[in-house]
CSV table of C-alpha atoms in Angstrom, one decimal:
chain,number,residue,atom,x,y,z
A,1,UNK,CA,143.7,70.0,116.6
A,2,UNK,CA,145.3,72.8,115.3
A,3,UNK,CA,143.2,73.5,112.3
A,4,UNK,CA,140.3,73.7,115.1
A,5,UNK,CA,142.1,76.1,116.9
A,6,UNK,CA,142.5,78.3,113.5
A,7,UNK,CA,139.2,77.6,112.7
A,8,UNK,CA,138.0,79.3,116.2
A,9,UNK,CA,140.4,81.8,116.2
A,10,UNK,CA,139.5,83.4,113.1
A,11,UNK,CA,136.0,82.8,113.5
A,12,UNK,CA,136.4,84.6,117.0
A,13,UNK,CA,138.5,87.4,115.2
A,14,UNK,CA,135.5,88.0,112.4
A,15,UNK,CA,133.2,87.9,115.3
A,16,UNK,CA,135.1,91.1,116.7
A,17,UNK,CA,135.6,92.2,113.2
A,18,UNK,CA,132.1,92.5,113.3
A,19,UNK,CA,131.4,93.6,116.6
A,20,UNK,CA,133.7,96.8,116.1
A,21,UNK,CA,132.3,97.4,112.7
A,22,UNK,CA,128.8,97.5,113.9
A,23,UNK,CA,129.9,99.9,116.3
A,24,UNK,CA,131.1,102.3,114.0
A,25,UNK,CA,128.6,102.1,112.1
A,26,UNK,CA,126.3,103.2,114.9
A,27,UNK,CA,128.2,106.2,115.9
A,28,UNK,CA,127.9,107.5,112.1
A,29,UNK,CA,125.0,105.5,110.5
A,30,UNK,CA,121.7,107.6,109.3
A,31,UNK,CA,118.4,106.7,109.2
A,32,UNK,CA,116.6,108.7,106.9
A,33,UNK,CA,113.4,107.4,107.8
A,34,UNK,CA,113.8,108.3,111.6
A,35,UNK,CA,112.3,111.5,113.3
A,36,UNK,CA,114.5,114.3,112.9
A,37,UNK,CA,117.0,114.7,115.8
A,38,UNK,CA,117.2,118.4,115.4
A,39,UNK,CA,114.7,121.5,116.3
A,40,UNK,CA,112.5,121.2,112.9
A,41,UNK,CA,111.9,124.9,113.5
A,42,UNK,CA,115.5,125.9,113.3
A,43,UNK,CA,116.8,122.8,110.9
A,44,UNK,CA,116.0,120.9,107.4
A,45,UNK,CA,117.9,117.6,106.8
A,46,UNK,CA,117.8,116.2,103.4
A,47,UNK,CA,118.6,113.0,105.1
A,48,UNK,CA,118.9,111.1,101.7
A,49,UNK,CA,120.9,113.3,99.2
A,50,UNK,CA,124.1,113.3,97.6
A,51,UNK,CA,125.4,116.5,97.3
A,52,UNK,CA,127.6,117.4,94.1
A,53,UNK,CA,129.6,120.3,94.0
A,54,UNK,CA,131.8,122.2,91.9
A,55,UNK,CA,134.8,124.2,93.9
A,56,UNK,CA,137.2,126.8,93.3
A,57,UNK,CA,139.4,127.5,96.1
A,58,UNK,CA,141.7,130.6,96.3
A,59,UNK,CA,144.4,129.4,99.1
A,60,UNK,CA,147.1,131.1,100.8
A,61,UNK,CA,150.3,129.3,101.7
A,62,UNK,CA,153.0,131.3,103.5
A,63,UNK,CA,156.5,130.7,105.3
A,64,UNK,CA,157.3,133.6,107.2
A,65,UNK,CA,160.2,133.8,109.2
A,66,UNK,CA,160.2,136.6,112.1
A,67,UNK,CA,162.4,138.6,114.7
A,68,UNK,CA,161.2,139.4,118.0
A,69,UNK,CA,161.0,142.8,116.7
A,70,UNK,CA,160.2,144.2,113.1
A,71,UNK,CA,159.0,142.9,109.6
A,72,UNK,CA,159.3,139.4,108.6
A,73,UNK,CA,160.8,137.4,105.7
A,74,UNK,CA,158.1,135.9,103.9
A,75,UNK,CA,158.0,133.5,101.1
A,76,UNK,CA,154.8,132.7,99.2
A,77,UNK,CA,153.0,131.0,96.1
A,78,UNK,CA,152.6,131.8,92.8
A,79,UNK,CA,149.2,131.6,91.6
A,80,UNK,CA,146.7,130.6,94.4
A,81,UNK,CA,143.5,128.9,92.7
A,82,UNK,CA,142.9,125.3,92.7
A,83,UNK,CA,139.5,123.8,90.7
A,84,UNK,CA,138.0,120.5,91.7
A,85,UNK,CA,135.2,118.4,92.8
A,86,UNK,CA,133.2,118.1,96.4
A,87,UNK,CA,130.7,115.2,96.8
A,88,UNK,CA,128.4,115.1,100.6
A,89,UNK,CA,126.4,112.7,101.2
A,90,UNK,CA,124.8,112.1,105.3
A,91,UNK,CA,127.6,111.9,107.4
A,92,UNK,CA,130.8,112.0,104.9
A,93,UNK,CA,132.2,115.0,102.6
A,94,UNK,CA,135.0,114.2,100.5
A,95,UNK,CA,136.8,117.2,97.7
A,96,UNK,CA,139.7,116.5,95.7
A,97,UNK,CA,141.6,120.3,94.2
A,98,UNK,CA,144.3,120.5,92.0
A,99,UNK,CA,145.9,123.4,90.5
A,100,UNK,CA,145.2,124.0,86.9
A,101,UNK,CA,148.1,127.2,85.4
A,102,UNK,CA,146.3,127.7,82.1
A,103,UNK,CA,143.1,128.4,84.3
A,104,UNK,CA,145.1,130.8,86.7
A,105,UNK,CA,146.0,134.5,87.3
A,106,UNK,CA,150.0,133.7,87.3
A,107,UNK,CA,152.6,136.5,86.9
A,108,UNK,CA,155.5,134.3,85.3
A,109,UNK,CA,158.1,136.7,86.7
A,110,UNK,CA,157.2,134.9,89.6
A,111,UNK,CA,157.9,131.6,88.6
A,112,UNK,CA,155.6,128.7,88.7
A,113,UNK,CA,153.9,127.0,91.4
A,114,UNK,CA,151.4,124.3,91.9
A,115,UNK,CA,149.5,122.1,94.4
A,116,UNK,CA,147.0,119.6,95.1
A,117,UNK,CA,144.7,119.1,98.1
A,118,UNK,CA,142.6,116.7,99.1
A,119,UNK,CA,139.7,117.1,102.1
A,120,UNK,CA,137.3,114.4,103.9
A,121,UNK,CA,134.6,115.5,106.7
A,122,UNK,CA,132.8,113.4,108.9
A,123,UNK,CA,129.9,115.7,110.0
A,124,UNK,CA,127.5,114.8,112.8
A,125,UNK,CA,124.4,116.7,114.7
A,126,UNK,CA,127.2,118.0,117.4
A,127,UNK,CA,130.5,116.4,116.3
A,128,UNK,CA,132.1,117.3,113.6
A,129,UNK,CA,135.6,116.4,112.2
A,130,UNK,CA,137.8,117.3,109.2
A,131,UNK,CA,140.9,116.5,108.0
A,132,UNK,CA,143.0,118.0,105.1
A,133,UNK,CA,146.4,117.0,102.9
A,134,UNK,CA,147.7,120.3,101.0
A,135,UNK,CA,151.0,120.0,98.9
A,136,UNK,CA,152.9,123.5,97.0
A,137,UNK,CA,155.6,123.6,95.1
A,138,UNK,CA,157.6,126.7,94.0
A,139,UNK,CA,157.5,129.9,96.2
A,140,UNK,CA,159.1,133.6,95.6
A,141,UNK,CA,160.2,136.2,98.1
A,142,UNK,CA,158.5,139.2,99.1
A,143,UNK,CA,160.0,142.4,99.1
A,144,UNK,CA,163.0,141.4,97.3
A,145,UNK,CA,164.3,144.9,97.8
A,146,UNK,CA,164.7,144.9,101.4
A,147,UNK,CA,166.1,141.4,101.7
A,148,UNK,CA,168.5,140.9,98.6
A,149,UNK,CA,169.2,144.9,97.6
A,150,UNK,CA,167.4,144.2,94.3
A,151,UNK,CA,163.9,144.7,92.9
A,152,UNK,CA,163.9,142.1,90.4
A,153,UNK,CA,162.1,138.8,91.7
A,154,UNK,CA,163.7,136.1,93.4
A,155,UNK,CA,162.1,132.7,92.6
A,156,UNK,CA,162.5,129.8,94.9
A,157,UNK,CA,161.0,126.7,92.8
A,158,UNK,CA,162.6,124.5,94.8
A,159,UNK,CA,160.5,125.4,97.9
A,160,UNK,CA,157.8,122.5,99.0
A,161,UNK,CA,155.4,122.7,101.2
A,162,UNK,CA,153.4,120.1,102.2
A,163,UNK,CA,150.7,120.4,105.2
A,164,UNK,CA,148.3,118.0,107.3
A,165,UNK,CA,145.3,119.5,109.1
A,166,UNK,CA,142.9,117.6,111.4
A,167,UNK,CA,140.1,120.1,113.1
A,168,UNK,CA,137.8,118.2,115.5
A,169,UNK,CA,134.9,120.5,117.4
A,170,UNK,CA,132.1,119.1,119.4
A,171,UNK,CA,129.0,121.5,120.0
A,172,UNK,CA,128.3,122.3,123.7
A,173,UNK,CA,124.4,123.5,123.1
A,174,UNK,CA,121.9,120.6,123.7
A,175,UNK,CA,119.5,122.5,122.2
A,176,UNK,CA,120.6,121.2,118.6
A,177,UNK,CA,119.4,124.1,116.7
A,178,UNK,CA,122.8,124.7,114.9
A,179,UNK,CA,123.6,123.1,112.0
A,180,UNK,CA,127.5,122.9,111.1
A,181,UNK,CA,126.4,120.7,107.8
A,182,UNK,CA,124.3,123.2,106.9
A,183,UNK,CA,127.2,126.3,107.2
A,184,UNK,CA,130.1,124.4,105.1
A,185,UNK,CA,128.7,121.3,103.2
A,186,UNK,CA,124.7,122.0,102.2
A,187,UNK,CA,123.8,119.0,103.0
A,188,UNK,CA,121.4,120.5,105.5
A,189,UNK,CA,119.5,124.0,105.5
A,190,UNK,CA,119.5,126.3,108.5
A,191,UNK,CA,115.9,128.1,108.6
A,192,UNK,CA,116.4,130.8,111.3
A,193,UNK,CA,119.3,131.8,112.7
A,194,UNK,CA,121.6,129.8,115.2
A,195,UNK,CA,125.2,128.9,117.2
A,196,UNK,CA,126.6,127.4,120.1
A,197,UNK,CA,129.5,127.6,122.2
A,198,UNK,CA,132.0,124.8,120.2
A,199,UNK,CA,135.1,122.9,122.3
A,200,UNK,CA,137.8,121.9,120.1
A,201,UNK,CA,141.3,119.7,119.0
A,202,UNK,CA,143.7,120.6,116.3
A,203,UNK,CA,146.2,119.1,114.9
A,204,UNK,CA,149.1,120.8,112.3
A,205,UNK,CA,151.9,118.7,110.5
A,206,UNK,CA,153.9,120.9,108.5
A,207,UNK,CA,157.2,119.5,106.5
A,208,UNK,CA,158.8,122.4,104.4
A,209,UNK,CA,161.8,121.1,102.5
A,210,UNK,CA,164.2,123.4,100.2
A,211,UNK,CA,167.5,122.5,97.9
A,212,UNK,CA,169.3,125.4,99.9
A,213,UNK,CA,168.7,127.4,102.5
A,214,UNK,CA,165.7,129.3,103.2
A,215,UNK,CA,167.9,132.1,104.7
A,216,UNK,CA,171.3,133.3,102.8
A,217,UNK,CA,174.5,133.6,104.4
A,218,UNK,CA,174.3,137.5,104.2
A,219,UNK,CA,170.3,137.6,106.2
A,220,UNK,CA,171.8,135.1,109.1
A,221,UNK,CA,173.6,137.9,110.8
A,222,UNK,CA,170.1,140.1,110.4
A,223,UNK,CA,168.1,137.0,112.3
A,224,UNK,CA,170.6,136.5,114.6
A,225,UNK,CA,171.4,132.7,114.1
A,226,UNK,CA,174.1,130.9,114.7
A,227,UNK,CA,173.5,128.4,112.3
A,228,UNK,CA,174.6,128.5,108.3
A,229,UNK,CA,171.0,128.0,107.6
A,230,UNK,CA,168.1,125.3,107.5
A,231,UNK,CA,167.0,123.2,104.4
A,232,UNK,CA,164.0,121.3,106.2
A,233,UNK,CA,161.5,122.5,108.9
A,234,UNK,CA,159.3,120.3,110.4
A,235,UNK,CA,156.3,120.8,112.7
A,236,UNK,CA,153.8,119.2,114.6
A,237,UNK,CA,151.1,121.2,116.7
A,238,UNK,CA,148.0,119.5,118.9
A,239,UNK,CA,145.9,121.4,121.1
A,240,UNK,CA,143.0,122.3,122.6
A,241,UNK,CA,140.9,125.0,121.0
A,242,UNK,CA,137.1,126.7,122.4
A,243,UNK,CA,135.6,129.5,120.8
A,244,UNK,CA,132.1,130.4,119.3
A,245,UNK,CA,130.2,129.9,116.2
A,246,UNK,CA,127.2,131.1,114.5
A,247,UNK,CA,125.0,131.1,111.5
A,248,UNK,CA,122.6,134.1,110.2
A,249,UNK,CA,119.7,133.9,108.5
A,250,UNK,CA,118.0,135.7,105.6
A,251,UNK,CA,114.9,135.5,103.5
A,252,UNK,CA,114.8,131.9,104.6
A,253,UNK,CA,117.5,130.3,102.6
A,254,UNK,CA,120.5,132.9,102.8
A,255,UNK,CA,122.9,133.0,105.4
A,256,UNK,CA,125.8,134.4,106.9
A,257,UNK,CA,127.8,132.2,108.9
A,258,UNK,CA,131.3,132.9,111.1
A,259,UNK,CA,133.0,131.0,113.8
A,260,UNK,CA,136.7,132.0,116.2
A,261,UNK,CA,138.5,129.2,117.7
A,262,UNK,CA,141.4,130.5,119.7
A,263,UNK,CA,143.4,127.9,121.5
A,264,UNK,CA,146.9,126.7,122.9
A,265,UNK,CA,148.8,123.9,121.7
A,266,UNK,CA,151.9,122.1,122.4
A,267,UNK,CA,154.4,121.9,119.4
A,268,UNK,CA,157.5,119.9,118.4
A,269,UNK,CA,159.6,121.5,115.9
A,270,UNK,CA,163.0,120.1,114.3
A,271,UNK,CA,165.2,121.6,111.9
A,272,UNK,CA,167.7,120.6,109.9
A,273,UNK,CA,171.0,122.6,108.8
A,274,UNK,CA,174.1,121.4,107.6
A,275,UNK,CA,175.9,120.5,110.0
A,276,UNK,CA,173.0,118.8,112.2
A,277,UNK,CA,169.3,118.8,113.4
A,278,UNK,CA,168.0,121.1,115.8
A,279,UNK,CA,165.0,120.2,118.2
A,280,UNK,CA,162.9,122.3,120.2
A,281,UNK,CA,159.3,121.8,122.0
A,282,UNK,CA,157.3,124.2,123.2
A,283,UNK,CA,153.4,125.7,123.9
A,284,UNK,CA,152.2,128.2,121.3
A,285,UNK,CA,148.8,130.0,120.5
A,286,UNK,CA,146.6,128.8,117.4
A,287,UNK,CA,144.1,130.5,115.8
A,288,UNK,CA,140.7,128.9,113.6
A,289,UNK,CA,138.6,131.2,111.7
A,290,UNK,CA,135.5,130.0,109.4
A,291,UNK,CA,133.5,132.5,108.1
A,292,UNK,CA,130.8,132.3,105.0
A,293,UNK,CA,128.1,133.4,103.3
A,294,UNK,CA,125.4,131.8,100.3
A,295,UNK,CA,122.4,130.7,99.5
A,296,UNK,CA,120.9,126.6,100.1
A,297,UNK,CA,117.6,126.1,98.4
A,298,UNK,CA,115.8,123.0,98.1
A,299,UNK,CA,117.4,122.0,94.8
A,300,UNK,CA,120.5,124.1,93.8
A,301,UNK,CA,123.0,126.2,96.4
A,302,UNK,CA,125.6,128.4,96.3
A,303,UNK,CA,128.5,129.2,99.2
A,304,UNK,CA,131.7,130.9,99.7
A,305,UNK,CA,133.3,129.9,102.8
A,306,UNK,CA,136.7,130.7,104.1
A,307,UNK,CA,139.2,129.8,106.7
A,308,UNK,CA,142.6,130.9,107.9
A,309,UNK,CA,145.0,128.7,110.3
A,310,UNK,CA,147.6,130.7,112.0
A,311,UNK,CA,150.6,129.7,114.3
A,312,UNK,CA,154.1,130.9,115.1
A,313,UNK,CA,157.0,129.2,117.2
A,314,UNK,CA,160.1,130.1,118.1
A,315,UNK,CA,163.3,128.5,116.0
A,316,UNK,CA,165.6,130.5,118.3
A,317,UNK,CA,166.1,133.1,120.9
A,318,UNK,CA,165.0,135.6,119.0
A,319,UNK,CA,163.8,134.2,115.7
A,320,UNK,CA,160.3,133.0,114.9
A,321,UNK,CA,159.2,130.5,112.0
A,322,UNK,CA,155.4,131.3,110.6
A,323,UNK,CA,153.6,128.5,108.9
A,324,UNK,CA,150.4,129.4,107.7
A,325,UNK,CA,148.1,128.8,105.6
A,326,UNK,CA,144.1,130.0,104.6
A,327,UNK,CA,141.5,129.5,102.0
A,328,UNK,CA,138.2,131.3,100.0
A,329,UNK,CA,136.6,128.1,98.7
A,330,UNK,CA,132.9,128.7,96.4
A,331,UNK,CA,131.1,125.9,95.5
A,332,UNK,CA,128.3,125.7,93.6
A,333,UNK,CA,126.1,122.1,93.6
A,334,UNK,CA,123.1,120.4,93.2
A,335,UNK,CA,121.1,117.8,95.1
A,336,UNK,CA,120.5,114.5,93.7
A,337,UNK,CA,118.1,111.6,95.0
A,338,UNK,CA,119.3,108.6,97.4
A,339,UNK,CA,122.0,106.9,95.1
A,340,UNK,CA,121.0,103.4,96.1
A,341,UNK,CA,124.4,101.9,96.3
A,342,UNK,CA,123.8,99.0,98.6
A,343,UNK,CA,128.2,99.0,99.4
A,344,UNK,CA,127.6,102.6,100.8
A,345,UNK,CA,125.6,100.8,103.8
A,346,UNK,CA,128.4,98.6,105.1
A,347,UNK,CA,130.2,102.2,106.1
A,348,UNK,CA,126.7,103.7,107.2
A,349,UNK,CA,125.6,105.7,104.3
């Protein structure tokens, strides 16, 4: 009796199994021999491609932290490229970066830093979703003059930084004559020029850790806290974003694409000193910009794209801490066939 009753129950739980994976694949799963879904006049789908690219990303990773009133203290990294791979293929985009210092413009009074990012895009006609992992390592302080009374450079390799980012946008024109797979990945070709209004959700987890404090005894007086300094920041931001984006077209296959997604988001910050772990909530304003330009021919393309996340919250009454981060990523690829891997249809590709 009861190896019946296993016997059911894990027949009834591969039934569901199955059930829920044949949903998912529905909500993602192309048919590349199916009429296009988009204006034809406005959109090319290369329904059956996969997309290889080459990237080189030039990111920016700063921890600022600000008084109500004046100049901030601002740490950042040493050497800002990162070389890697992007493959696109349908619905998915997936790009592995890492940073390479005998490929990099480094000044080695500035110590050394290094990262490693990883990306994955789920891209439909009017839903699209991204999510990112960044990690730094080894930061220096700008304007070491004004902060420590000395103009030789003050390193911080024990500085790490290490950043989750999850942008979802869904397009409000029916008209589907915008292609966002076309703008950032290539895997589609925008023939005359498009946008739509776009409603969004963000999501930010920032954990900044440090062997000291970020802030010396002497600056504490300057910021106005009461604390003998912070070690580890944490942050975690959600909210709702709404803004516009568009794409320009030139001589067929150029474009020029840009997109602003200003929004307000509720964040949960901790921080932890000493002598104990501070906790605050709050709502603050978050900014998205994509902007890019290149060229998508039939065969080969060419883009430079960039982006730029910005928020600030308050760590006390008169203090603010900046996390924010931004990127200039070119990639230069090629379109291959259908690869004809019979696994990549279980997921939908």
């Amino acid at each position: 009796m009861r190896l019946k009753l296993a016997l059911l129950c894990a027949m009834s739980a591969a039934g569901a199994h199955g059930q829920l994976g044949d949903k998912l694949r529905g909500l993602v799963e192309v048919d590349v021999n199916a009429p296009s879904d988009y204006d034809t006049v406005y959109v090319t789908q290369y329904r059956g491609n996969l997309l290889v690219s080459a990237v080189v990303k030039a990111q920016s990773v700063d921890v600022g932290i600000e008084p109500e009133e004046g100049e901030g203290l601002e740490y950042s990294i040493n050497g800002m490229e990162q070389y890697g791979i992007g493959l696109d293929y349908k619905w998915l985009s997936v790009e592995a970066l890492f940073s390479l210092p005998q490929w990099s413009d480094l000044d080695p009074a500035l110590g050394k830093s290094k990262s490693r990012g990883f990306g994955l895009g789920i891209t439909r006609n009017r839903l699209w979703a991204r999510g990112s992992w960044n990690t730094t390592e080894g930061y220096f302080l700008n304007d070491p003059l004004r902060w420590t009374g000395s103009a030789e450079p003050y390193v911080r390799p024990d500085i790490k930084n290490r950043t989750f980012l999850l942008s979802v946008n869904y397009a409000l024109s029916r008209k589907r004559r915008y292609s966002q797979r076309a703008a950032l990945f290539q895997t589609e070709r925008q023939k005359r020029s498009a946008g739509t209004w776009v409603a969004g959700f963000s999501g930010w987890h920032t954990t900044l850790t440090a062997d000291s404090s970020l802030l010396s005894r002497a600056l504490l007086d300057t910021f106005l806290l009461d604390v003998t300094g912070f070690m580890e920041a944490q942050r975690l931001i959600l909210g709702a974003t709404f803004g516009y984006t568009h794409t320009f077209v030139f001589w067929h296959k150029g474009f020029i694409q840009a997109s602003l997604l200003p929004g307000l988001s509720y964040a949960q910050q901790w921080l932890a000193t000493p002598e104990e772990r501070l906790h605050g909530t709050g709502m603050v304003p978050v900014v998205e910009f994509k902007g890019g330009l290149g060229f998508n021919g039939d065969r080969w393309y060419c883009a430079m794209t960039a982006a730029y996340y910005y928020t600030t919250a308050q760590i006390s009454e008169q203090v603010y801490l900046s996390l924010n981060t931004g990127h200039v990523r070119f990639a230069l690829g090629v379109r291959f066939g259908d690869p004809r891997i019979k696994a990549l249809k279980k997921v939908g590709l």
